[in-house]
Amino acid sequence: MQKIIDGKAFAADLRADITKKAAELKARDAIVPGLAVVLVGEDPASQVYVRNKGKQTVECGMLSFEHKLPDTTAQDELMELIDKLNNDDSVHGILVQLPLPKQIDENSVINRINPDKDVDGFHLDNVGRLSIGDEGIVPCTPLGCLMMIKDQLGDLSGKHAVVVGRSNIVGKPVAALLLQENCTVVITHSRTVNLEEECRRADILVAAVGRPEMVKGDWIKPGATVIDVGINRIDTADGKTRLVGDVDFASAEPVAGKITPVPGGVGPMTIACLLHNTLQQACRINNVAVPE
Ligand code: NDP
């Protein structure tokens, strides 16, 4: 097996599988999974994400509904749209692109989404289910990390996993998933004492910090599996910018057993897992089995 985990190829395989299952679902049950993406405001990065999501949704044979609202949108208007999508039978997944403009309370909006359509897995119902190990919707980036780790390592029982970062969207759900897989999990953060030493104990190290190239090669146990969630844009000497992760790839790659690059590692898995969640929910909402 290759040392560098090819997230782009993994995501392409996952999308191919989803495309096949979506076609079977249509032929067998006349159900076409539908994903609604809501974008409020003009944030350029969010616009790119939304465009990519829509394109890949359609490529997988699913329906894509895009709702673009001005950044002056009031909370009530957004809530009304969520209610409409909750009641629309052709919509099986609802994603509200974050961040939202400051006049809107993100938590209220997320928790207004029908938990069965919350394909981002951020609704309190789904957060609670993940926390108690009940079946629910798992957030996309953490799910992508777990899929890649299991693909590389198989059974994770007893592995020592260290997660750097404790955000609600990445660090905590990744830790919950690894715990469900019977890893011994340590969650670290900005107040952790001796972070480097904690990292050196990891068989599986997941970095979700948002600090360019913070995790160095000498923080890594030889042979460890390193998953770099970070996406950071840094300026280069020639006046351009380049994407780097939270792991210093140049020093980490020779030490790690397996490692994800940035770009081309975790990033492509996020949208693929969003489509995976949408297909699963289309089946669950309609009470039919997911095609084999
Ligand atoms: P947040 O800013 O929400 O959380 C960052 C976490 O890192 C916090 O828990 C913080 O600790 C911790 N942290 C910050 N500085 C340090 C430090 N010096 N030492 C140890 N811990 C530290 O970020 P996200 O979780 O949302 O995102 C993390 C990274 O992942 C970002 O680069 C983001 O762009 C990327 N990302 C990538 C995605 C993808 O699709 N691949 C999807 C989502 C995010 P504390 O809690 O104490 O403040």
XYZ file of C-alpha atoms and ligand atoms in Angstrom:
340
model
C 0.000 0.000 0.000
C 1.133 3.571 -0.711
C 2.350 5.727 2.174
C 0.512 8.821 0.960
C -3.237 8.365 1.300
C -4.871 9.534 -1.929
C -8.052 11.261 -0.754
C -8.911 12.356 -4.273
C -8.951 8.770 -5.567
C -10.778 7.540 -2.442
C -13.446 10.220 -2.872
C -13.794 9.399 -6.592
C -14.375 5.696 -5.730
C -16.944 6.669 -3.099
C -18.774 8.932 -5.573
C -18.770 6.136 -8.173
C -20.376 3.813 -5.613
C -22.954 6.474 -4.691
C -23.753 7.043 -8.386
C -24.367 3.316 -8.860
C -26.585 3.118 -5.770
C -28.532 6.251 -6.734
C -29.265 4.695 -10.148
C -30.425 1.459 -8.480
C -32.628 3.406 -6.068
C -34.255 5.238 -8.956
C -34.839 2.026 -10.922
C -36.031 -0.003 -7.925
C -38.097 2.531 -5.928
C -38.438 5.591 -8.221
C -36.624 7.673 -5.603
C -34.087 10.315 -6.609
C -32.141 11.684 -3.615
C -32.320 15.472 -3.382
C -29.882 17.833 -1.644
C -30.801 21.454 -0.896
C -27.926 23.842 -0.210
C -28.681 27.252 1.283
C -26.180 30.057 0.880
C -26.723 33.386 2.608
C -24.457 36.230 1.475
C -21.638 36.581 -1.008
C -18.634 34.969 0.726
C -16.405 33.908 -2.223
C -15.081 30.719 -0.575
C -18.632 29.633 0.329
C -19.765 30.290 -3.246
C -17.046 27.959 -4.547
C -18.014 25.229 -2.041
C -21.697 25.521 -2.957
C -20.943 25.362 -6.676
C -18.805 22.232 -6.205
C -21.444 20.576 -4.059
C -24.155 21.239 -6.650
C -21.990 19.956 -9.515
C -21.019 16.726 -7.752
C -24.604 16.127 -6.588
C -25.851 16.220 -10.172
C -22.917 14.083 -11.407
C -23.976 11.390 -8.925
C -27.490 11.349 -10.401
C -29.127 13.229 -7.554
C -31.217 16.400 -7.525
C -29.510 19.628 -6.469
C -31.506 22.588 -5.175
C -29.589 25.818 -4.583
C -31.092 28.650 -2.555
C -29.071 31.865 -2.616
C -30.221 34.613 -0.273
C -28.812 38.142 0.200
C -26.604 38.835 3.237
C -29.345 41.130 4.594
C -31.670 38.112 5.031
C -33.496 38.144 8.370
C -33.523 35.126 10.667
C -37.293 34.624 10.167
C -36.941 34.469 6.383
C -34.251 31.804 6.652
C -36.349 29.836 9.161
C -39.290 29.945 6.716
C -37.107 28.529 3.956
C -35.885 25.741 6.265
C -39.506 24.890 7.136
C -40.369 24.748 3.441
C -37.447 22.412 2.720
C -38.312 20.276 5.766
C -41.772 19.771 4.218
C -40.584 19.183 0.659
C -40.636 15.446 -0.133
C -38.119 15.821 -2.963
C -35.505 17.109 -0.481
C -33.700 14.483 1.622
C -30.753 16.577 2.722
C -30.530 20.226 3.790
C -27.212 21.979 4.166
C -26.906 25.569 5.331
C -23.501 26.869 4.285
C -21.636 28.359 7.262
C -20.685 30.953 8.349
C -23.970 32.903 8.339
C -24.205 36.720 8.507
C -24.042 38.070 12.051
C -27.775 38.929 12.368
C -28.565 35.198 12.137
C -28.140 32.756 15.009
C -26.438 29.689 13.510
C -27.502 27.240 16.204
C -31.201 28.146 15.898
C -31.062 27.647 12.140
C -29.255 24.309 12.335
C -31.628 23.017 14.978
C -34.641 24.028 12.858
C -33.601 21.496 10.196
C -35.476 18.194 10.418
C -32.815 15.938 12.044
C -33.507 13.285 9.352
C -32.504 15.832 6.685
C -29.538 17.257 8.598
C -26.892 15.792 6.260
C -24.156 17.903 7.895
C -24.845 16.093 11.190
C -24.761 19.328 13.208
C -28.302 19.163 14.695
C -28.297 18.522 18.442
C -30.215 15.272 17.862
C -27.435 13.924 15.660
C -24.670 15.289 17.904
C -26.340 13.486 20.839
C -26.736 10.258 18.895
C -23.055 10.256 17.954
C -22.133 10.951 21.535
C -24.116 7.972 22.900
C -23.180 5.687 20.001
C -26.700 5.605 18.525
C -27.339 5.507 14.795
C -27.635 9.036 13.365
C -26.084 11.300 10.774
C -22.318 11.706 11.144
C -20.680 15.025 10.118
C -19.029 14.793 6.695
C -15.369 15.679 7.348
C -15.075 13.409 10.431
C -16.815 10.599 8.520
C -14.330 11.043 5.664
C -11.413 10.853 8.134
C -12.767 7.645 9.671
C -13.387 6.010 6.300
C -9.790 6.669 5.246
C -8.328 5.492 8.581
C -10.349 2.247 8.505
C -9.446 1.653 4.889
C -5.754 1.858 5.826
C -5.754 0.104 9.195
C -8.812 -2.145 9.334
C -9.701 -2.916 12.945
C -8.859 0.083 15.145
C -9.451 -1.609 18.529
C -6.885 -0.639 21.138
C -5.089 1.913 18.949
C -3.944 5.071 20.667
C -5.558 8.010 18.853
C -4.726 11.656 19.458
C -6.947 14.392 18.031
C -5.503 17.901 17.942
C -8.428 20.343 18.056
C -11.798 20.156 19.815
C -14.174 22.013 17.501
C -17.775 20.850 17.274
C -17.488 20.276 13.537
C -14.223 18.320 13.384
C -12.251 17.562 16.574
C -15.056 16.352 18.860
C -16.921 14.221 16.285
C -13.662 12.648 15.037
C -12.833 11.738 18.637
C -16.334 10.282 19.185
C -16.011 8.134 16.045
C -12.582 6.822 17.042
C -13.910 6.032 20.505
C -16.767 4.062 18.906
C -14.095 2.082 17.052
C -12.541 1.183 20.425
C -9.514 3.444 20.165
C -8.064 4.991 23.304
C -8.683 8.639 22.484
C -6.930 11.759 23.713
C -8.386 15.113 22.669
C -5.900 17.986 22.757
C -6.392 21.742 22.297
C -4.792 25.134 22.795
C -4.448 24.642 26.576
C -2.910 21.183 26.373
C 0.381 20.910 28.238
C 3.145 19.055 26.364
C 1.219 18.770 23.129
C 4.235 17.355 21.319
C 4.566 14.500 23.795
C 0.849 13.712 23.539
C 1.173 13.554 19.762
C 4.227 11.272 19.954
C 2.090 8.584 21.674
C -0.373 8.431 18.783
C -0.806 5.427 16.530
C -3.410 7.600 14.797
C -2.897 11.359 14.807
C -5.644 13.648 13.515
C -4.752 17.334 13.211
C -7.683 19.783 12.978
C -6.244 23.018 14.265
C -6.166 25.679 11.547
C -2.460 26.496 12.134
C -0.245 26.075 9.067
C 2.284 23.230 9.382
C 2.167 23.223 13.189
C 2.651 19.459 13.694
C 6.300 18.628 12.946
C 7.907 15.340 11.997
C 9.499 14.904 15.431
C 6.020 15.037 17.050
C 5.088 11.848 15.212
C 5.622 8.272 16.351
C 7.435 6.339 13.607
C 4.884 4.416 11.554
C 1.854 6.377 12.811
C -1.137 7.148 10.593
C -1.427 10.926 10.213
C -4.651 12.570 9.046
C -4.305 16.255 8.264
C -7.656 18.066 8.241
C -6.181 21.576 8.099
C -6.692 23.821 5.107
C -4.532 26.929 5.360
C -3.606 29.383 2.626
C -0.113 30.797 3.036
C 1.855 33.394 1.075
C 4.895 32.153 -0.813
C 8.156 33.993 -1.588
C 7.114 34.571 -5.220
C 4.042 36.546 -4.144
C 1.584 33.682 -4.738
C -0.395 31.630 -2.229
C -0.412 27.910 -1.587
C -2.540 25.502 0.449
C -0.926 23.707 3.374
C -2.270 21.561 6.178
C -1.818 21.647 9.937
C 0.999 19.096 9.556
C 4.439 19.982 8.219
C 4.304 17.442 5.409
C 8.007 17.651 4.487
C 9.219 16.597 7.949
C 6.232 14.338 8.776
C 6.107 12.204 5.639
C 9.419 10.363 6.222
C 8.354 9.423 9.794
C 4.682 8.553 9.291
C 3.486 5.112 8.233
C 0.581 6.680 6.332
C -0.211 10.330 5.784
C -2.801 12.462 3.983
C -1.520 15.329 1.837
C -3.002 18.825 1.582
C -4.505 19.369 -0.885
C -5.804 15.980 -2.028
C -6.295 14.284 1.345
C -9.265 14.882 3.641
C -10.631 17.801 1.581
C -12.165 15.813 -1.328
C -13.772 13.353 1.126
C -16.029 16.015 2.658
C -18.358 16.487 -0.333
C -18.290 12.744 -1.122
C -19.494 12.052 2.441
C -22.194 14.707 2.077
C -23.522 12.811 -0.945
C -23.202 9.548 0.974
C -25.292 11.002 3.824
C -27.906 12.309 1.360
C -28.309 8.894 -0.283
C -28.564 7.170 3.106
C -31.237 9.625 4.282
C -33.249 9.345 1.048
C -33.493 5.609 1.815
C -34.182 6.081 5.510
C -36.874 8.747 5.018
C -38.630 6.522 2.463
C -38.155 3.436 4.605
C -36.354 1.432 1.924
C -33.043 -0.442 2.085
C -29.899 1.238 0.780
C -29.043 -0.541 -2.521
C -26.169 -3.027 -2.117
P -11.567 25.688 14.905
O -10.854 26.996 14.814
O -13.024 25.687 15.171
O -10.863 24.789 16.029
C -9.480 24.720 16.117
C -9.083 23.866 17.294
O -7.667 23.829 17.348
C -9.580 24.420 18.629
O -10.089 23.377 19.407
C -8.330 25.016 19.252
O -8.268 24.882 20.670
C -7.241 24.137 18.666
N -5.982 24.868 18.624
C -5.738 26.110 18.156
N -4.452 26.433 18.318
C -3.859 25.388 18.912
C -2.536 25.112 19.339
N -1.556 26.000 19.197
N -2.279 23.943 19.910
C -3.260 23.018 20.071
N -4.537 23.213 19.682
C -4.824 24.383 19.104
O -11.217 24.922 13.548
P -11.993 23.725 12.793
O -12.021 22.520 13.644
O -13.235 24.236 12.202
O -10.984 23.487 11.572
C -9.661 23.041 11.781
C -8.926 23.040 10.451
O -9.570 22.118 9.577
C -8.939 24.364 9.707
O -7.721 24.503 8.989
C -10.083 24.219 8.723
O -9.916 25.024 7.562
C -9.962 22.761 8.389
N -11.230 22.142 7.938
C -11.158 21.345 6.840
C -12.282 20.711 6.362
C -12.154 19.824 5.185
O -13.097 19.610 4.466
N -11.006 19.212 4.944
C -13.598 20.906 6.984
C -13.539 21.691 8.207
C -12.391 22.292 8.635
P -9.260 25.653 21.673
O -10.540 24.905 21.603
O -8.578 25.532 22.973
O -9.350 27.062 21.155
